[in-house]
Each structure stands twice: as structure tokens, then as C-alpha cells.
mmCIF file with all atom_site columns, C-alpha atoms and ligand atoms in Angstrom:
data_model
loop_
_atom_site.group_PDB
_atom_site.id
_atom_site.type_symbol
_atom_site.label_atom_id
_atom_site.label_alt_id
_atom_site.label_comp_id
_atom_site.label_asym_id
_atom_site.label_entity_id
_atom_site.label_seq_id
_atom_site.pdbx_PDB_ins_code
_atom_site.Cartn_x
_atom_site.Cartn_y
_atom_site.Cartn_z
_atom_site.occupancy
_atom_site.B_iso_or_equiv
_atom_site.pdbx_formal_charge
_atom_site.auth_seq_id
_atom_site.auth_comp_id
_atom_site.auth_asym_id
_atom_site.auth_atom_id
_atom_site.pdbx_PDB_model_num
ATOM   1   C  CA  . MET A 1 1   ? -0.041  0.038  0.000   1.00 0.00 ? 202 MET A CA  1
ATOM   2   C  CA  . ALA A 1 2   ? 1.234   3.505  -0.749  1.00 0.00 ? 203 ALA A CA  1
ATOM   3   C  CA  . ILE A 1 3   ? 0.011   7.256  -0.349  1.00 0.00 ? 204 ILE A CA  1
ATOM   4   C  CA  . LEU A 1 4   ? -0.095  8.633  -3.822  1.00 0.00 ? 205 LEU A CA  1
ATOM   5   C  CA  . ASN A 1 5   ? 0.384   12.408 -4.752  1.00 0.00 ? 206 ASN A CA  1
ATOM   6   C  CA  . ILE A 1 6   ? -2.687  13.860 -5.688  1.00 0.00 ? 207 ILE A CA  1
ATOM   7   C  CA  . LEU A 1 7   ? -2.677  16.626 -8.481  1.00 0.00 ? 208 LEU A CA  1
ATOM   8   C  CA  . ARG A 1 8   ? -3.753  19.944 -7.733  1.00 0.00 ? 209 ARG A CA  1
ATOM   9   C  CA  . TYR A 1 9   ? -5.954  21.989 -10.119 1.00 0.00 ? 210 TYR A CA  1
ATOM   10  C  CA  . PRO A 1 10  ? -5.137  23.861 -12.311 1.00 0.00 ? 211 PRO A CA  1
ATOM   11  C  CA  . ASP A 1 11  ? -2.441  20.881 -13.309 1.00 0.00 ? 212 ASP A CA  1
ATOM   12  C  CA  . PRO A 1 12  ? -3.022  20.509 -16.974 1.00 0.00 ? 213 PRO A CA  1
ATOM   13  C  CA  . ARG A 1 13  ? -3.108  16.790 -16.187 1.00 0.00 ? 214 ARG A CA  1
ATOM   14  C  CA  . LEU A 1 14  ? -6.329  16.987 -14.727 1.00 0.00 ? 215 LEU A CA  1
ATOM   15  C  CA  . HIS A 1 15  ? -7.873  17.917 -18.020 1.00 0.00 ? 216 HIS A CA  1
ATOM   16  C  CA  . MET A 1 16  ? -6.583  14.581 -19.940 1.00 0.00 ? 217 MET A CA  1
ATOM   17  C  CA  . VAL A 1 17  ? -9.270  12.088 -20.930 1.00 0.00 ? 218 VAL A CA  1
ATOM   18  C  CA  . ALA A 1 18  ? -8.476  8.555  -19.162 1.00 0.00 ? 219 ALA A CA  1
ATOM   19  C  CA  . ASP A 1 19  ? -8.045  5.426  -20.958 1.00 0.00 ? 220 ASP A CA  1
ATOM   20  C  CA  . GLU A 1 20  ? -10.221 2.376  -20.493 1.00 0.00 ? 221 GLU A CA  1
ATOM   21  C  CA  . VAL A 1 21  ? -8.700  -0.559 -18.567 1.00 0.00 ? 222 VAL A CA  1
ATOM   22  C  CA  . ALA A 1 22  ? -8.116  -3.278 -20.851 1.00 0.00 ? 223 ALA A CA  1
ATOM   23  C  CA  . GLU A 1 23  ? -7.788  -5.821 -18.422 1.00 0.00 ? 224 GLU A CA  1
ATOM   24  C  CA  . VAL A 1 24  ? -8.406  -5.930 -14.699 1.00 0.00 ? 225 VAL A CA  1
ATOM   25  C  CA  . SER A 1 25  ? -5.095  -7.365 -13.384 1.00 0.00 ? 226 SER A CA  1
ATOM   26  C  CA  . ASP A 1 26  ? -3.050  -7.352 -10.099 1.00 0.00 ? 227 ASP A CA  1
ATOM   27  C  CA  . ASP A 1 27  ? -1.510  -4.055 -10.918 1.00 0.00 ? 228 ASP A CA  1
ATOM   28  C  CA  . THR A 1 28  ? -5.103  -2.504 -11.356 1.00 0.00 ? 229 THR A CA  1
ATOM   29  C  CA  . ARG A 1 29  ? -5.998  -4.030 -7.785  1.00 0.00 ? 230 ARG A CA  1
ATOM   30  C  CA  . GLN A 1 30  ? -2.906  -2.533 -6.510  1.00 0.00 ? 231 GLN A CA  1
ATOM   31  C  CA  . LEU A 1 31  ? -3.548  0.881  -7.775  1.00 0.00 ? 232 LEU A CA  1
ATOM   32  C  CA  . VAL A 1 32  ? -7.364  0.355  -6.495  1.00 0.00 ? 233 VAL A CA  1
ATOM   33  C  CA  . SER A 1 33  ? -5.963  -0.485 -2.962  1.00 0.00 ? 234 SER A CA  1
ATOM   34  C  CA  . ASP A 1 34  ? -3.294  2.655  -3.345  1.00 0.00 ? 235 ASP A CA  1
ATOM   35  C  CA  . MET A 1 35  ? -6.134  5.059  -4.459  1.00 0.00 ? 236 MET A CA  1
ATOM   36  C  CA  . ALA A 1 36  ? -8.442  3.836  -1.484  1.00 0.00 ? 237 ALA A CA  1
ATOM   37  C  CA  . GLU A 1 37  ? -5.647  4.447  0.850   1.00 0.00 ? 238 GLU A CA  1
ATOM   38  C  CA  . THR A 1 38  ? -4.801  7.871  -0.326  1.00 0.00 ? 239 THR A CA  1
ATOM   39  C  CA  . MET A 1 39  ? -8.689  8.966  -0.375  1.00 0.00 ? 240 MET A CA  1
ATOM   40  C  CA  . TYR A 1 40  ? -9.182  7.683  3.411   1.00 0.00 ? 241 TYR A CA  1
ATOM   41  C  CA  . GLN A 1 41  ? -6.043  9.599  4.364   1.00 0.00 ? 242 GLN A CA  1
ATOM   42  C  CA  . ALA A 1 42  ? -6.612  12.888 2.834   1.00 0.00 ? 243 ALA A CA  1
ATOM   43  C  CA  . PRO A 1 43  ? -9.688  12.457 3.874   1.00 0.00 ? 244 PRO A CA  1
ATOM   44  C  CA  . GLY A 1 44  ? -12.123 12.413 1.210   1.00 0.00 ? 245 GLY A CA  1
ATOM   45  C  CA  . ILE A 1 45  ? -15.107 10.337 -0.165  1.00 0.00 ? 246 ILE A CA  1
ATOM   46  C  CA  . GLY A 1 46  ? -14.113 9.781  -3.693  1.00 0.00 ? 247 GLY A CA  1
ATOM   47  C  CA  . LEU A 1 47  ? -10.862 9.807  -5.974  1.00 0.00 ? 248 LEU A CA  1
ATOM   48  C  CA  . ALA A 1 48  ? -10.433 9.100  -9.527  1.00 0.00 ? 249 ALA A CA  1
ATOM   49  C  CA  . ALA A 1 49  ? -7.155  7.733  -10.979 1.00 0.00 ? 250 ALA A CA  1
ATOM   50  C  CA  . PRO A 1 50  ? -6.105  10.769 -13.113 1.00 0.00 ? 251 PRO A CA  1
ATOM   51  C  CA  . GLN A 1 51  ? -6.008  12.804 -9.769  1.00 0.00 ? 252 GLN A CA  1
ATOM   52  C  CA  . VAL A 1 52  ? -2.909  10.548 -8.735  1.00 0.00 ? 253 VAL A CA  1
ATOM   53  C  CA  . ASP A 1 53  ? -1.346  11.005 -12.295 1.00 0.00 ? 254 ASP A CA  1
ATOM   54  C  CA  . ARG A 1 54  ? -2.737  7.434  -13.513 1.00 0.00 ? 255 ARG A CA  1
ATOM   55  C  CA  . LEU A 1 55  ? -4.662  8.038  -16.643 1.00 0.00 ? 256 LEU A CA  1
ATOM   56  C  CA  . LEU A 1 56  ? -7.239  5.042  -16.230 1.00 0.00 ? 257 LEU A CA  1
ATOM   57  C  CA  . ARG A 1 57  ? -10.880 4.956  -16.101 1.00 0.00 ? 258 ARG A CA  1
ATOM   58  C  CA  . ILE A 1 58  ? -10.922 4.082  -12.175 1.00 0.00 ? 259 ILE A CA  1
ATOM   59  C  CA  . ILE A 1 59  ? -12.647 5.522  -9.388  1.00 0.00 ? 260 ILE A CA  1
ATOM   60  C  CA  . VAL A 1 60  ? -12.989 4.685  -5.597  1.00 0.00 ? 261 VAL A CA  1
ATOM   61  C  CA  . VAL A 1 61  ? -15.847 6.241  -3.619  1.00 0.00 ? 262 VAL A CA  1
ATOM   62  C  CA  . ASP A 1 62  ? -16.815 5.771  0.124   1.00 0.00 ? 263 ASP A CA  1
ATOM   63  C  CA  . ILE A 1 63  ? -19.470 7.947  1.358   1.00 0.00 ? 264 ILE A CA  1
ATOM   64  C  CA  . SER A 1 64  ? -19.863 6.398  4.707   1.00 0.00 ? 265 SER A CA  1
ATOM   65  C  CA  . GLU A 1 65  ? -19.045 7.947  8.046   1.00 0.00 ? 266 GLU A CA  1
ATOM   66  C  CA  . HIS A 1 66  ? -16.589 5.434  9.191   1.00 0.00 ? 267 HIS A CA  1
ATOM   67  C  CA  . GLN A 1 67  ? -14.572 4.715  6.010   1.00 0.00 ? 268 GLN A CA  1
ATOM   68  C  CA  . ASN A 1 68  ? -16.109 1.189  5.627   1.00 0.00 ? 269 ASN A CA  1
ATOM   69  C  CA  . ASP A 1 69  ? -18.067 0.998  2.590   1.00 0.00 ? 270 ASP A CA  1
ATOM   70  C  CA  . LEU A 1 70  ? -15.349 1.032  -0.164  1.00 0.00 ? 271 LEU A CA  1
ATOM   71  C  CA  . ARG A 1 71  ? -16.928 1.189  -3.763  1.00 0.00 ? 272 ARG A CA  1
ATOM   72  C  CA  . VAL A 1 72  ? -15.079 0.463  -6.814  1.00 0.00 ? 273 VAL A CA  1
ATOM   73  C  CA  . PHE A 1 73  ? -15.617 1.400  -10.421 1.00 0.00 ? 274 PHE A CA  1
ATOM   74  C  CA  . ILE A 1 74  ? -13.725 0.247  -13.207 1.00 0.00 ? 275 ILE A CA  1
ATOM   75  C  CA  . ASN A 1 75  ? -14.450 1.866  -16.761 1.00 0.00 ? 276 ASN A CA  1
ATOM   76  C  CA  . PRO A 1 76  ? -17.783 3.181  -15.252 1.00 0.00 ? 277 PRO A CA  1
ATOM   77  C  CA  . GLN A 1 77  ? -20.594 4.375  -17.675 1.00 0.00 ? 278 GLN A CA  1
ATOM   78  C  CA  . ILE A 1 78  ? -23.702 6.261  -16.482 1.00 0.00 ? 279 ILE A CA  1
ATOM   79  C  CA  . ILE A 1 79  ? -26.394 4.141  -18.494 1.00 0.00 ? 280 ILE A CA  1
ATOM   80  C  CA  . ASP A 1 80  ? -29.409 6.097  -17.050 1.00 0.00 ? 281 ASP A CA  1
ATOM   81  C  CA  . LYS A 1 81  ? -30.138 9.191  -15.252 1.00 0.00 ? 282 LYS A CA  1
ATOM   82  C  CA  . ASP A 1 82  ? -33.081 11.353 -14.209 1.00 0.00 ? 283 ASP A CA  1
ATOM   83  C  CA  . GLY A 1 83  ? -33.799 14.447 -11.938 1.00 0.00 ? 284 GLY A CA  1
ATOM   84  C  CA  . VAL A 1 84  ? -31.791 17.390 -11.395 1.00 0.00 ? 285 VAL A CA  1
ATOM   85  C  CA  . ARG A 1 85  ? -30.297 18.197 -7.875  1.00 0.00 ? 286 ARG A CA  1
ATOM   86  C  CA  . GLU A 1 86  ? -27.767 20.748 -6.713  1.00 0.00 ? 287 GLU A CA  1
ATOM   87  C  CA  . CYS A 1 87  ? -25.253 19.959 -4.169  1.00 0.00 ? 288 CYS A CA  1
ATOM   88  C  CA  . GLU A 1 88  ? -22.191 21.879 -2.804  1.00 0.00 ? 289 GLU A CA  1
ATOM   89  C  CA  . GLU A 1 89  ? -19.132 19.867 -4.282  1.00 0.00 ? 290 GLU A CA  1
ATOM   90  C  CA  . GLY A 1 90  ? -15.428 20.004 -3.303  1.00 0.00 ? 291 GLY A CA  1
ATOM   91  C  CA  . CYS A 1 91  ? -12.517 18.118 -4.698  1.00 0.00 ? 292 CYS A CA  1
ATOM   92  C  CA  . LEU A 1 92  ? -9.167  16.805 -3.100  1.00 0.00 ? 293 LEU A CA  1
ATOM   93  C  CA  . SER A 1 93  ? -7.724  18.418 -6.246  1.00 0.00 ? 294 SER A CA  1
ATOM   94  C  CA  . VAL A 1 94  ? -8.923  21.757 -5.458  1.00 0.00 ? 295 VAL A CA  1
ATOM   95  C  CA  . PRO A 1 95  ? -8.488  21.953 -1.874  1.00 0.00 ? 296 PRO A CA  1
ATOM   96  C  CA  . GLY A 1 96  ? -10.594 24.466 0.190   1.00 0.00 ? 297 GLY A CA  1
ATOM   97  C  CA  . ILE A 1 97  ? -13.022 25.484 -2.402  1.00 0.00 ? 298 ILE A CA  1
ATOM   98  C  CA  . TYR A 1 98  ? -16.594 24.493 -2.326  1.00 0.00 ? 299 TYR A CA  1
ATOM   99  C  CA  . ALA A 1 99  ? -19.296 25.331 -5.187  1.00 0.00 ? 300 ALA A CA  1
ATOM   100 C  CA  . SER A 1 100 ? -22.821 24.313 -6.020  1.00 0.00 ? 301 SER A CA  1
ATOM   101 C  CA  . ILE A 1 101 ? -22.883 22.153 -9.020  1.00 0.00 ? 302 ILE A CA  1
ATOM   102 C  CA  . GLN A 1 102 ? -26.107 20.760 -11.008 1.00 0.00 ? 303 GLN A CA  1
ATOM   103 C  CA  . ARG A 1 103 ? -26.368 16.870 -11.413 1.00 0.00 ? 304 ARG A CA  1
ATOM   104 C  CA  . ALA A 1 104 ? -28.826 14.357 -12.209 1.00 0.00 ? 305 ALA A CA  1
ATOM   105 C  CA  . GLU A 1 105 ? -30.467 13.053 -9.073  1.00 0.00 ? 306 GLU A CA  1
ATOM   106 C  CA  . ARG A 1 106 ? -30.629 9.526  -9.715  1.00 0.00 ? 307 ARG A CA  1
ATOM   107 C  CA  . ILE A 1 107 ? -28.135 7.516  -11.996 1.00 0.00 ? 308 ILE A CA  1
ATOM   108 C  CA  . ARG A 1 108 ? -27.701 3.818  -13.129 1.00 0.00 ? 309 ARG A CA  1
ATOM   109 C  CA  . VAL A 1 109 ? -24.120 2.943  -13.482 1.00 0.00 ? 310 VAL A CA  1
ATOM   110 C  CA  . ARG A 1 110 ? -22.517 0.105  -15.146 1.00 0.00 ? 311 ARG A CA  1
ATOM   111 C  CA  . ALA A 1 111 ? -18.782 -0.731 -14.353 1.00 0.00 ? 312 ALA A CA  1
ATOM   112 C  CA  . LEU A 1 112 ? -16.377 -3.692 -13.638 1.00 0.00 ? 313 LEU A CA  1
ATOM   113 C  CA  . ASP A 1 113 ? -15.460 -4.650 -10.269 1.00 0.00 ? 314 ASP A CA  1
ATOM   114 C  CA  . GLU A 1 114 ? -11.928 -5.451 -9.047  1.00 0.00 ? 315 GLU A CA  1
ATOM   115 C  CA  . ASN A 1 115 ? -12.188 -8.899 -10.401 1.00 0.00 ? 316 ASN A CA  1
ATOM   116 C  CA  . GLY A 1 116 ? -13.122 -7.596 -13.841 1.00 0.00 ? 317 GLY A CA  1
ATOM   117 C  CA  . LYS A 1 117 ? -16.796 -8.889 -13.216 1.00 0.00 ? 318 LYS A CA  1
ATOM   118 C  CA  . THR A 1 118 ? -19.603 -6.372 -14.787 1.00 0.00 ? 319 THR A CA  1
ATOM   119 C  CA  . PHE A 1 119 ? -22.042 -5.073 -12.381 1.00 0.00 ? 320 PHE A CA  1
ATOM   120 C  CA  . GLU A 1 120 ? -24.729 -2.198 -12.247 1.00 0.00 ? 321 GLU A CA  1
ATOM   121 C  CA  . LEU A 1 121 ? -25.842 0.014  -9.296  1.00 0.00 ? 322 LEU A CA  1
ATOM   122 C  CA  . GLU A 1 122 ? -28.471 2.535  -8.982  1.00 0.00 ? 323 GLU A CA  1
ATOM   123 C  CA  . ALA A 1 123 ? -27.476 5.617  -6.912  1.00 0.00 ? 324 ALA A CA  1
ATOM   124 C  CA  . ASP A 1 124 ? -29.384 8.632  -5.529  1.00 0.00 ? 325 ASP A CA  1
ATOM   125 C  CA  . GLY A 1 125 ? -28.110 11.529 -3.201  1.00 0.00 ? 326 GLY A CA  1
ATOM   126 C  CA  . LEU A 1 126 ? -24.770 12.055 -2.160  1.00 0.00 ? 327 LEU A CA  1
ATOM   127 C  CA  . LEU A 1 127 ? -23.436 8.889  -3.761  1.00 0.00 ? 328 LEU A CA  1
ATOM   128 C  CA  . ALA A 1 128 ? -25.078 9.705  -7.153  1.00 0.00 ? 329 ALA A CA  1
ATOM   129 C  CA  . VAL A 1 129 ? -23.406 13.048 -6.974  1.00 0.00 ? 330 VAL A CA  1
ATOM   130 C  CA  . CYS A 1 130 ? -19.998 11.737 -5.792  1.00 0.00 ? 331 CYS A CA  1
ATOM   131 C  CA  . ILE A 1 131 ? -20.013 9.186  -8.682  1.00 0.00 ? 332 ILE A CA  1
ATOM   132 C  CA  . GLN A 1 132 ? -20.900 11.747 -11.319 1.00 0.00 ? 333 GLN A CA  1
ATOM   133 C  CA  . HIS A 1 133 ? -17.824 13.935 -10.004 1.00 0.00 ? 334 HIS A CA  1
ATOM   134 C  CA  . GLU A 1 134 ? -15.758 11.247 -9.929  1.00 0.00 ? 335 GLU A CA  1
ATOM   135 C  CA  . ILE A 1 135 ? -16.677 10.185 -13.508 1.00 0.00 ? 336 ILE A CA  1
ATOM   136 C  CA  . ASP A 1 136 ? -16.094 13.682 -14.855 1.00 0.00 ? 337 ASP A CA  1
ATOM   137 C  CA  . HIS A 1 137 ? -12.338 13.375 -13.848 1.00 0.00 ? 338 HIS A CA  1
ATOM   138 C  CA  . LEU A 1 138 ? -12.052 10.439 -16.045 1.00 0.00 ? 339 LEU A CA  1
ATOM   139 C  CA  . ASP A 1 139 ? -13.101 12.737 -18.848 1.00 0.00 ? 340 ASP A CA  1
ATOM   140 C  CA  . GLY A 1 140 ? -10.787 15.332 -17.784 1.00 0.00 ? 341 GLY A CA  1
ATOM   141 C  CA  . ARG A 1 141 ? -13.368 17.442 -16.056 1.00 0.00 ? 342 ARG A CA  1
ATOM   142 C  CA  . VAL A 1 142 ? -12.863 19.165 -12.534 1.00 0.00 ? 343 VAL A CA  1
ATOM   143 C  CA  . PHE A 1 143 ? -16.055 20.528 -10.959 1.00 0.00 ? 344 PHE A CA  1
ATOM   144 C  CA  . VAL A 1 144 ? -14.990 24.062 -11.222 1.00 0.00 ? 345 VAL A CA  1
ATOM   145 C  CA  . ASP A 1 145 ? -15.046 23.790 -14.950 1.00 0.00 ? 346 ASP A CA  1
ATOM   146 C  CA  . TYR A 1 146 ? -18.843 24.198 -14.547 1.00 0.00 ? 347 TYR A CA  1
ATOM   147 C  CA  . LEU A 1 147 ? -18.272 27.684 -13.103 1.00 0.00 ? 348 LEU A CA  1
ATOM   148 C  CA  . SER A 1 148 ? -17.914 30.787 -14.787 1.00 0.00 ? 349 SER A CA  1
ATOM   149 C  CA  . ARG A 1 149 ? -14.635 31.980 -16.216 1.00 0.00 ? 350 ARG A CA  1
ATOM   150 C  CA  . ILE A 1 150 ? -14.427 34.820 -13.658 1.00 0.00 ? 351 ILE A CA  1
ATOM   151 C  CA  . LYS A 1 151 ? -15.064 32.504 -10.610 1.00 0.00 ? 352 LYS A CA  1
ATOM   152 C  CA  . ARG A 1 152 ? -12.720 30.207 -11.924 1.00 0.00 ? 353 ARG A CA  1
ATOM   153 C  CA  . ASP A 1 153 ? -9.967  32.642 -12.253 1.00 0.00 ? 354 ASP A CA  1
ATOM   154 C  CA  . ARG A 1 154 ? -10.516 33.758 -8.707  1.00 0.00 ? 355 ARG A CA  1
ATOM   155 C  CA  . ILE A 1 155 ? -10.147 30.222 -7.486  1.00 0.00 ? 356 ILE A CA  1
ATOM   156 C  CA  . ILE A 1 156 ? -6.906  29.647 -9.385  1.00 0.00 ? 357 ILE A CA  1
ATOM   157 C  CA  . LYS A 1 157 ? -5.528  33.105 -7.827  1.00 0.00 ? 358 LYS A CA  1
ATOM   158 C  CA  . LYS A 1 158 ? -6.638  31.776 -4.327  1.00 0.00 ? 359 LYS A CA  1
ATOM   159 C  CA  . LEU A 1 159 ? -4.979  28.377 -4.779  1.00 0.00 ? 360 LEU A CA  1
ATOM   160 C  CA  . LYS A 1 160 ? -1.784  29.838 -6.006  1.00 0.00 ? 361 LYS A CA  1
ATOM   161 C  CA  . LYS A 1 161 ? -1.548  32.224 -3.100  1.00 0.00 ? 362 LYS A CA  1
ATOM   162 C  CA  . GLY A 1 162 ? -2.217  29.087 -0.606  1.00 0.00 ? 363 GLY A CA  1
ATOM   163 C  CA  . THR A 1 163 ? 0.885   27.494 -2.099  1.00 0.00 ? 364 THR A CA  1
ATOM   164 C  CA  . ARG A 1 164 ? 2.958   30.279 -1.861  1.00 0.00 ? 365 ARG A CA  1
ATOM   165 C  CA  . SER A 1 165 ? 2.211   31.096 1.915   1.00 0.00 ? 366 SER A CA  1
HETATM 166 NI NI1 . NI  B 2 .   ? -12.855 15.798 -7.465  1.00 0.00 ? 170 NI  B NI1 1
#
């Protein structure tokens, strides 16, 4: 197990589209386990592989209070969604910044598990928000990309100031 370095916005690597996992292997499982450890230590409720500089379509999510409900999605796809919901979001790659983002209220997601087996899951509430946020990372989208240019520039300035001090 290892704690991985989390890329910080506006790192251009956060805007790259991740590749599908061709085969779920021991390497994949090692990465999943490192990602989970990194997420738990941060602490956060979701992490996508591109955030740790691995351009693969893998996300880990755990919205439980005691970090004991890890969910792993490899090559996740949203196959159905409905409703609209706005929720305040944050991101380990954009520390200290929170903003309200519109998402689907309910989703149905299809993915591979750690054994390479296909499964489907219906999610709503925080879990649905979190999965959509993490899948966005696989497509090179960070939640602040939904905000206006002016707001984004302000966030970048604030993050740069934070790094310097
Ligand atoms: Ni994020």
C-alpha cells in the first residue's frame, strides 16, 4: 500500500481523458488499493485515477461515516439518469474550494469490479453526486470547470496564493 500524490488544480494533467482499463489485473488491484488508502488519508469521499496521475478509468468512492463502505468502479458508464439536483461539491484536487453544481438526481451506472466482473448500481443522493463528480475526472473535467470564467480565475488565484504561503 502507498499514499499517492494528488495533483492540484489547475494542473493540466487533470484535463486529460483517461483510457479504459483493458484488463483488470493485479496491477489494477494494487492501484485501487493505493487509491483507497490515499482517499481515506486525505480524507475524502471519492478519488479518480487521473487525480493521482494515472490516466485510467478507475474511481473509488466511500461516502460512509467510518470509511468502511468502499466502492470501486472500473470503466464506469452512466447508462441512465433522471432528475436534477444541486449540491455543494469539493474536490481533493481543489482544496478548500466548494461550489454548488447541478447533477442528475438519480443514476444507473455500469462498471467492472476488482475481479473484472460487470455490475450495475442505482444511486441517488450523495452517492450519485459523488460518482458523477468522479466520472467527470475520467473525462478530464474538474467541478470548477462548470463555473464561470471569472469564478474559476478567482479560484486559481486563491489556490496559487495558498501554495506560496
Ligand atoms: Ni474531484
